[in-house]
Amino acid sequence: MYAVARLSGYVEEVGFKAWVGRDIAAALGVRLGDGIKLESKTGVSAARVVEVRDDVKAGVLLSVDAYMAVSGFRTVLVKRLPRVYEAEEVAIGVEAARPIDVERLMQLVNLMVAYRVPVFTNFAGFLQAEDGRWVRLIVKAVSPRDPAYLSKETRIHVK
């Protein structure tokens, strides 16, 4: 089940985090630590719920990395991810203003592992490289099932 939520803004943090209004959380049955899928006309992303707030009415606040993937419109569809699997294999695409070397790309992928964010086909998110620039990461495919978490054992294919 989806809920229509107002994109209330962003918090200057990273980690694919979401602060969800109490009414949205009650409607979807979302609790702290749950993964949610965020869809808008500009993109699809995911986040983990870190707080259920009373001051955000029918809305959601996102960390800046998830916000940039779905911003552009003031409403988003929010869906609770009831079950998340472990990914064995993931194909990703990368968009950056300048070329990025393999070591830096692997550091960014390791951030996704550390954030423990659920990914799925067409997932988009922004990660900040150590030099300060933002890199857009798009998940092209997840095997065997999605949504899934990335781990150190996940095979990564860059397309």
CSV table of C-alpha atoms in Angstrom, one decimal, residues 1-155:
chain,number,residue,atom,x,y,z
A,1,MET,CA,0.0,0.0,0.0
A,2,TYR,CA,1.2,3.5,-0.9
A,3,ALA,CA,0.6,6.8,0.9
A,4,VAL,CA,0.8,10.2,-0.7
A,5,ALA,CA,3.1,12.4,1.3
A,6,ARG,CA,4.2,16.0,1.1
A,7,LEU,CA,8.0,16.3,0.6
A,8,SER,CA,8.6,18.7,3.5
A,9,GLY,CA,12.2,19.3,2.9
A,10,TYR,CA,15.6,17.8,3.8
A,11,VAL,CA,17.9,17.6,6.7
A,12,GLU,CA,21.6,18.2,6.0
A,13,GLU,CA,22.7,14.7,6.8
A,14,VAL,CA,23.6,11.7,4.7
A,15,GLY,CA,22.7,8.1,5.1
A,16,PHE,CA,19.4,7.8,3.2
A,17,LYS,CA,17.4,8.6,6.3
A,18,ALA,CA,13.7,9.6,6.6
A,19,TRP,CA,11.8,11.5,9.3
A,20,VAL,CA,8.1,10.5,8.8
A,21,GLY,CA,5.0,12.2,10.0
A,22,ARG,CA,3.0,10.3,12.6
A,23,ASP,CA,-0.1,10.1,10.4
A,24,ILE,CA,1.9,8.6,7.5
A,25,ALA,CA,3.6,6.1,9.8
A,26,ALA,CA,0.3,5.0,11.3
A,27,ALA,CA,-1.3,4.6,7.8
A,28,LEU,CA,1.5,2.4,6.5
A,29,GLY,CA,2.5,0.7,9.8
A,30,VAL,CA,6.0,2.1,9.6
A,31,ARG,CA,8.2,1.9,12.7
A,32,LEU,CA,11.8,3.1,13.5
A,33,GLY,CA,14.3,1.2,11.4
A,34,ASP,CA,11.9,0.2,8.6
A,35,GLY,CA,12.8,0.7,5.0
A,36,ILE,CA,10.6,2.9,2.8
A,37,LYS,CA,10.4,3.3,-0.9
A,38,LEU,CA,10.0,6.9,-2.2
A,39,GLU,CA,8.7,7.6,-5.7
A,40,SER,CA,8.2,10.8,-7.6
A,41,LYS,CA,8.1,11.8,-11.2
A,42,THR,CA,11.8,12.6,-11.0
A,43,GLY,CA,13.1,9.4,-9.5
A,44,VAL,CA,12.8,6.5,-7.1
A,45,SER,CA,14.8,6.1,-4.0
A,46,ALA,CA,14.7,4.5,-0.5
A,47,ALA,CA,15.4,5.5,3.1
A,48,ARG,CA,15.3,4.1,6.6
A,49,VAL,CA,13.0,5.6,9.1
A,50,VAL,CA,15.0,7.3,11.9
A,51,GLU,CA,12.2,9.2,13.6
A,52,VAL,CA,8.4,9.5,13.6
A,53,ARG,CA,7.5,13.1,14.1
A,54,ASP,CA,4.4,15.0,15.2
A,55,ASP,CA,5.4,18.3,13.6
A,56,VAL,CA,5.4,16.9,10.1
A,57,LYS,CA,1.8,16.6,9.0
A,58,ALA,CA,1.2,14.2,6.1
A,59,GLY,CA,4.8,14.6,5.1
A,60,VAL,CA,8.3,13.3,5.1
A,61,LEU,CA,11.7,14.9,5.6
A,62,LEU,CA,14.7,13.2,3.9
A,63,SER,CA,18.4,13.3,4.3
A,64,VAL,CA,20.0,15.2,1.4
A,65,ASP,CA,21.2,12.2,-0.5
A,66,ALA,CA,17.7,10.7,-0.8
A,67,TYR,CA,16.1,14.1,-1.3
A,68,MET,CA,18.1,15.0,-4.4
A,69,ALA,CA,16.9,11.8,-6.1
A,70,VAL,CA,13.1,12.5,-5.6
A,71,SER,CA,13.0,16.3,-5.4
A,72,GLY,CA,11.4,18.5,-8.0
A,73,PHE,CA,7.8,17.9,-7.0
A,74,ARG,CA,6.3,18.5,-3.6
A,75,THR,CA,4.5,15.1,-3.3
A,76,VAL,CA,6.0,11.7,-3.2
A,77,LEU,CA,4.5,8.2,-2.9
A,78,VAL,CA,5.7,6.4,0.2
A,79,LYS,CA,5.6,2.6,0.5
A,80,ARG,CA,6.7,0.5,3.4
A,81,LEU,CA,9.1,-2.3,2.4
A,82,PRO,CA,7.8,-5.3,4.4
A,83,ARG,CA,10.7,-7.6,3.6
A,84,VAL,CA,14.2,-6.9,2.3
A,85,TYR,CA,16.6,-9.6,1.1
A,86,GLU,CA,20.3,-9.8,0.7
A,87,ALA,CA,21.7,-9.1,-2.8
A,88,GLU,CA,24.0,-11.5,-4.4
A,89,GLU,CA,24.6,-9.4,-7.5
A,90,VAL,CA,23.9,-5.8,-8.4
A,91,ALA,CA,24.3,-3.9,-11.6
A,92,ILE,CA,24.8,-0.1,-11.1
A,93,GLY,CA,25.3,3.0,-13.3
A,94,VAL,CA,27.2,6.0,-12.2
A,95,GLU,CA,26.7,9.7,-13.2
A,96,ALA,CA,29.3,12.2,-12.3
A,97,ALA,CA,30.5,15.6,-13.5
A,98,ARG,CA,34.0,14.3,-13.9
A,99,PRO,CA,35.4,10.8,-14.4
A,100,ILE,CA,35.6,8.8,-11.2
A,101,ASP,CA,38.3,6.1,-10.6
A,102,VAL,CA,37.6,2.6,-9.4
A,103,GLU,CA,38.9,3.1,-5.8
A,104,ARG,CA,36.6,6.1,-5.2
A,105,LEU,CA,33.7,4.2,-6.7
A,106,MET,CA,34.3,1.3,-4.4
A,107,GLN,CA,34.4,3.7,-1.4
A,108,LEU,CA,31.0,5.0,-2.5
A,109,VAL,CA,29.6,1.5,-2.8
A,110,ASN,CA,31.0,0.7,0.7
A,111,LEU,CA,29.0,3.7,1.9
A,112,MET,CA,25.8,2.1,0.6
A,113,VAL,CA,26.8,-1.1,2.5
A,114,ALA,CA,27.4,0.9,5.7
A,115,TYR,CA,24.1,2.9,5.4
A,116,ARG,CA,22.2,-0.4,5.0
A,117,VAL,CA,19.7,1.1,2.6
A,118,PRO,CA,17.4,-1.2,0.7
A,119,VAL,CA,18.0,-1.0,-3.1
A,120,PHE,CA,15.9,-2.1,-6.0
A,121,THR,CA,15.8,-1.9,-9.8
A,122,ASN,CA,15.7,1.8,-10.8
A,123,PHE,CA,16.8,3.0,-7.4
A,124,ALA,CA,18.6,6.3,-7.5
A,125,GLY,CA,20.6,8.1,-4.9
A,126,PHE,CA,23.4,10.6,-4.5
A,127,LEU,CA,26.6,10.0,-2.7
A,128,GLN,CA,29.2,12.6,-1.7
A,129,ALA,CA,32.7,11.7,-2.7
A,130,GLU,CA,35.6,12.7,-0.3
A,131,ASP,CA,36.5,15.6,-2.6
A,132,GLY,CA,33.0,17.1,-2.0
A,133,ARG,CA,31.3,16.4,-5.3
A,134,TRP,CA,28.1,14.5,-5.6
A,135,VAL,CA,27.9,11.3,-7.6
A,136,ARG,CA,24.5,9.8,-8.8
A,137,LEU,CA,24.2,6.1,-8.3
A,138,ILE,CA,21.5,4.2,-10.3
A,139,VAL,CA,20.8,0.6,-9.7
A,140,LYS,CA,20.1,-1.2,-13.0
A,141,ALA,CA,19.4,-4.7,-11.7
A,142,VAL,CA,19.3,-6.7,-8.4
A,143,SER,CA,19.7,-10.4,-8.2
A,144,PRO,CA,18.1,-12.7,-7.0
A,145,ARG,CA,15.2,-10.5,-5.6
A,146,ASP,CA,14.6,-6.9,-4.8
A,147,PRO,CA,14.4,-4.9,-2.6
A,148,ALA,CA,17.8,-6.0,-1.2
A,149,TYR,CA,20.6,-4.8,1.0
A,150,LEU,CA,24.1,-4.6,-0.3
A,151,SER,CA,26.8,-6.4,1.6
A,152,LYS,CA,30.6,-7.0,1.3
A,153,GLU,CA,29.9,-10.3,-0.5
A,154,THR,CA,27.6,-8.7,-3.1
A,155,ARG,CA,29.1,-8.7,-6.6
